[in-house]
Short mmCIF file of C-alpha atoms in Angstrom, two decimals:
data_model
loop_
_atom_site.label_atom_id
_atom_site.label_comp_id
_atom_site.label_asym_id
_atom_site.label_seq_id
_atom_site.Cartn_x
_atom_site.Cartn_y
_atom_site.Cartn_z
CA ASN O 1 59.93 2.41 20.90
CA GLU O 2 61.60 -0.91 21.67
CA TYR O 3 62.51 -0.13 25.31
CA LYS O 4 58.95 0.98 26.13
CA SER O 5 57.69 -2.26 24.60
CA TYR O 6 60.18 -4.21 26.73
CA LEU O 7 58.99 -2.43 29.90
CA ARG O 8 55.36 -3.14 29.05
CA LYS O 9 56.15 -6.86 28.75
CA MET O 10 57.90 -6.91 32.11
CA ALA O 11 55.89 -7.86 35.19
CA SER O 12 56.71 -4.43 36.61
CA LEU O 13 59.12 -1.53 36.53
CA LYS O 14 61.65 -1.78 39.38
CA VAL O 15 62.19 1.56 41.10
CA VAL O 16 64.54 1.90 44.07
CA PHE O 17 64.41 4.57 46.81
CA ALA O 18 67.71 4.71 48.70
CA GLY O 19 69.39 7.21 50.99
CA PRO O 20 70.47 7.82 54.56
CA ALA O 21 68.28 7.02 57.56
CA LEU O 22 65.62 9.63 58.37
CA ALA O 23 65.59 11.03 54.82
CA GLY O 24 61.87 10.29 54.44
CA LYS O 25 62.11 7.49 51.88
CA THR O 26 59.27 5.46 53.41
CA THR O 27 56.97 8.47 53.71
CA LEU O 28 57.56 9.40 50.04
CA ALA O 29 57.13 5.76 48.94
CA ASN O 30 53.89 5.40 50.92
CA PHE O 31 52.55 8.58 49.36
CA LEU O 32 53.24 7.38 45.81
CA ALA O 33 51.69 3.97 46.50
CA ASP O 34 48.68 5.51 48.28
CA ALA O 35 49.63 3.48 51.35
CA THR O 36 47.87 4.37 54.58
CA ASP O 37 50.79 5.40 56.80
CA VAL O 38 51.98 8.46 54.88
CA ALA O 39 53.13 10.96 57.49
CA GLY O 40 53.46 11.48 61.18
CA GLY O 41 53.66 8.93 63.93
CA GLU O 42 56.63 7.30 65.51
CA TYR O 43 59.77 6.63 63.46
CA HIS O 44 60.34 2.96 62.58
CA PRO O 45 63.47 2.36 60.48
CA THR O 46 63.07 0.08 57.48
CA LYS O 47 64.86 -3.24 57.89
CA GLY O 48 66.56 -4.36 54.68
CA VAL O 49 64.01 -3.47 52.04
CA ARG O 50 60.25 -3.04 51.80
CA ILE O 51 58.54 -3.52 48.42
CA LEU O 52 55.38 -1.63 47.44
CA GLU O 53 53.49 -2.46 44.24
CA PHE O 54 51.16 -0.04 42.48
CA SER O 55 50.05 1.19 39.07
CA THR O 56 50.67 4.70 37.78
CA SER O 57 50.24 6.65 34.58
CA ILE O 58 53.47 7.69 32.90
CA PRO O 59 53.62 10.44 30.25
CA ASP O 60 54.65 9.16 26.82
CA ALA O 61 54.21 5.53 27.90
CA GLY O 62 50.81 5.02 26.35
CA PRO O 63 47.34 4.91 27.83
CA ALA O 64 47.78 1.81 30.00
CA PRO O 65 49.14 2.33 33.51
CA VAL O 66 52.64 1.11 34.29
CA GLU O 67 53.05 -1.44 37.08
CA VAL O 68 55.66 -0.22 39.57
CA GLN O 69 57.56 -2.26 42.10
CA LEU O 70 59.02 0.36 44.47
CA TRP O 71 61.85 -0.90 46.65
CA ASP O 72 62.04 1.25 49.79
CA CYS O 73 65.55 0.53 51.13
CA SER O 74 66.94 0.81 54.62
CA GLY O 75 69.22 3.77 55.23
CA ASP O 76 71.39 1.70 57.54
CA PRO O 77 74.88 1.12 56.06
CA ARG O 78 74.94 -2.22 57.90
CA GLU O 79 72.36 -3.43 55.34
CA GLU O 80 75.07 -3.27 52.64
CA VAL O 81 74.87 -7.05 52.28
CA CYS O 82 71.45 -6.51 50.60
CA TRP O 83 72.70 -4.01 48.02
CA PRO O 84 73.59 -6.45 45.20
CA ALA O 85 70.08 -7.95 45.31
CA ILE O 86 68.52 -4.48 45.46
CA ALA O 87 70.59 -3.24 42.51
CA ARG O 88 69.80 -6.25 40.32
CA ASP O 89 67.40 -5.37 37.47
CA THR O 90 66.76 -1.83 38.76
CA ASN O 91 65.19 0.38 36.08
CA VAL O 92 65.22 3.69 38.00
CA LEU O 93 67.12 4.81 41.12
CA PHE O 94 65.88 7.65 43.32
CA LEU O 95 68.40 8.81 45.91
CA VAL O 96 66.66 10.59 48.79
CA LEU O 97 68.26 13.13 51.12
CA PRO O 98 66.72 15.22 53.90
CA ILE O 99 66.85 18.97 53.17
CA GLU O 100 69.26 19.46 56.09
CA PHE O 101 71.71 16.76 55.01
CA SER O 102 75.19 16.41 56.45
CA ASN O 103 78.48 15.74 54.68
CA ALA O 104 78.22 12.14 55.93
CA ASP O 105 74.75 11.87 54.31
CA ALA O 106 76.15 13.19 51.01
CA GLN O 107 79.07 10.72 51.14
CA PHE O 108 76.66 7.85 51.86
CA LEU O 109 74.58 8.94 48.87
CA GLU O 110 77.69 8.81 46.67
CA THR O 111 78.35 5.26 47.87
CA LEU O 112 74.75 4.27 47.15
CA PHE O 113 74.91 5.84 43.69
CA LEU O 114 78.05 3.87 42.86
CA ARG O 115 76.95 0.56 44.41
CA LEU O 116 73.27 0.56 43.35
CA GLY O 117 73.57 2.42 40.07
CA ALA O 118 76.89 3.01 38.34
CA GLN O 119 78.45 -0.39 39.11
CA HIS O 120 75.41 -2.06 37.56
CA GLY O 121 75.41 0.04 34.40
CA LEU O 122 72.50 2.31 35.38
CA LYS O 123 72.93 5.58 33.47
CA GLU O 124 72.63 8.98 35.17
CA SER O 125 69.47 9.57 33.13
CA LYS O 126 67.84 6.72 35.05
CA CYS O 127 68.67 8.25 38.43
CA ALA O 128 67.41 11.27 40.35
CA VAL O 129 68.21 12.90 43.68
CA LEU O 130 65.17 13.89 45.74
CA VAL O 131 65.91 16.42 48.48
CA ASN O 132 63.02 15.92 50.89
CA ALA O 133 61.77 19.16 52.42
CA SER O 134 58.50 17.70 53.78
CA ASN O 135 57.61 19.16 57.19
CA SER O 136 60.80 21.27 57.28
CA GLY O 137 59.61 24.67 56.08
CA LYS O 138 62.93 25.02 54.21
CA SER O 139 63.38 25.44 50.49
CA SER O 140 67.15 25.38 49.98
CA HIS O 141 69.90 22.90 50.75
CA HIS O 142 73.65 22.41 50.69
CA GLU O 143 75.40 21.82 47.40
CA LEU O 144 75.25 18.23 46.18
CA PRO O 145 78.58 16.48 45.52
CA GLN O 146 80.07 16.97 42.03
CA MET O 147 79.34 13.32 41.24
CA PHE O 148 75.66 14.28 40.85
CA SER O 149 76.21 17.10 38.32
CA LYS O 150 74.61 15.02 35.52
CA VAL O 151 71.84 13.58 37.72
CA ARG O 152 68.48 15.32 37.92
CA SER O 153 67.92 16.72 41.41
CA GLU O 154 64.76 18.26 42.83
CA ILE O 155 63.48 19.52 46.14
CA VAL O 156 60.28 17.63 46.99
CA THR O 157 57.62 18.09 49.62
CA LEU O 158 54.40 16.26 50.35
CA GLU O 159 52.79 19.63 50.98
CA ARG O 160 52.81 19.79 47.14
CA GLY O 161 51.98 16.13 46.63
CA ASP O 162 50.67 16.45 43.06
CA ASP O 163 53.94 18.11 42.05
CA PHE O 164 55.85 15.19 43.61
CA LYS O 165 53.73 12.60 41.77
CA ASN O 166 54.25 14.50 38.50
CA LEU O 167 58.02 14.61 39.12
CA PHE O 168 58.06 10.86 39.82
CA SER O 169 56.21 10.19 36.55
CA SER O 170 58.48 12.56 34.64
CA VAL O 171 61.66 10.87 35.88
CA ILE O 172 60.25 7.44 35.04
CA SER O 173 59.23 8.65 31.58
CA SER O 174 62.70 10.16 30.95
CA ALA O 175 64.34 6.93 32.08
CA MET O 176 62.10 4.89 29.79
CA ASN O 177 63.04 7.10 26.86
CA ALA O 178 66.77 7.01 27.68
CA HIS O 179 67.27 3.25 27.13
#
């Protein structure tokens, strides 16, 4: 497939994690990249953006691993000045919410979806909402805004880390096939 070939020729696949502060974006990103600081410890908000690079296997993408450049974005709305650079050349957008999200969190997610995805031509098939239930003990959440009715959404938890890695690969694979 032509799009898969294009992605293989790229230096890496650009994946963005965005969402409100305290949603767990950095913890999820560290887990995927096998970074050392996965869970626990003192909270340190991300300033601007933090980029992690790693290789991963993607179903239907062939035997060679795919190089991923994961952009872990600040949840601070004051970092809005960075959004155009973050959105540029994004292949997949993951919007992350905590399981106990507020209406303000949901509205911020809508803004991120529009500004990082829709305004730059990123199709819904190349986006997913991750509702982070790690360390919460909860398994249900509020209704997502109607805007996300065509966007894949999943509850994720690091307690089932292999399931999360498989979901990540599945979303990437679906996005690659959606061209």
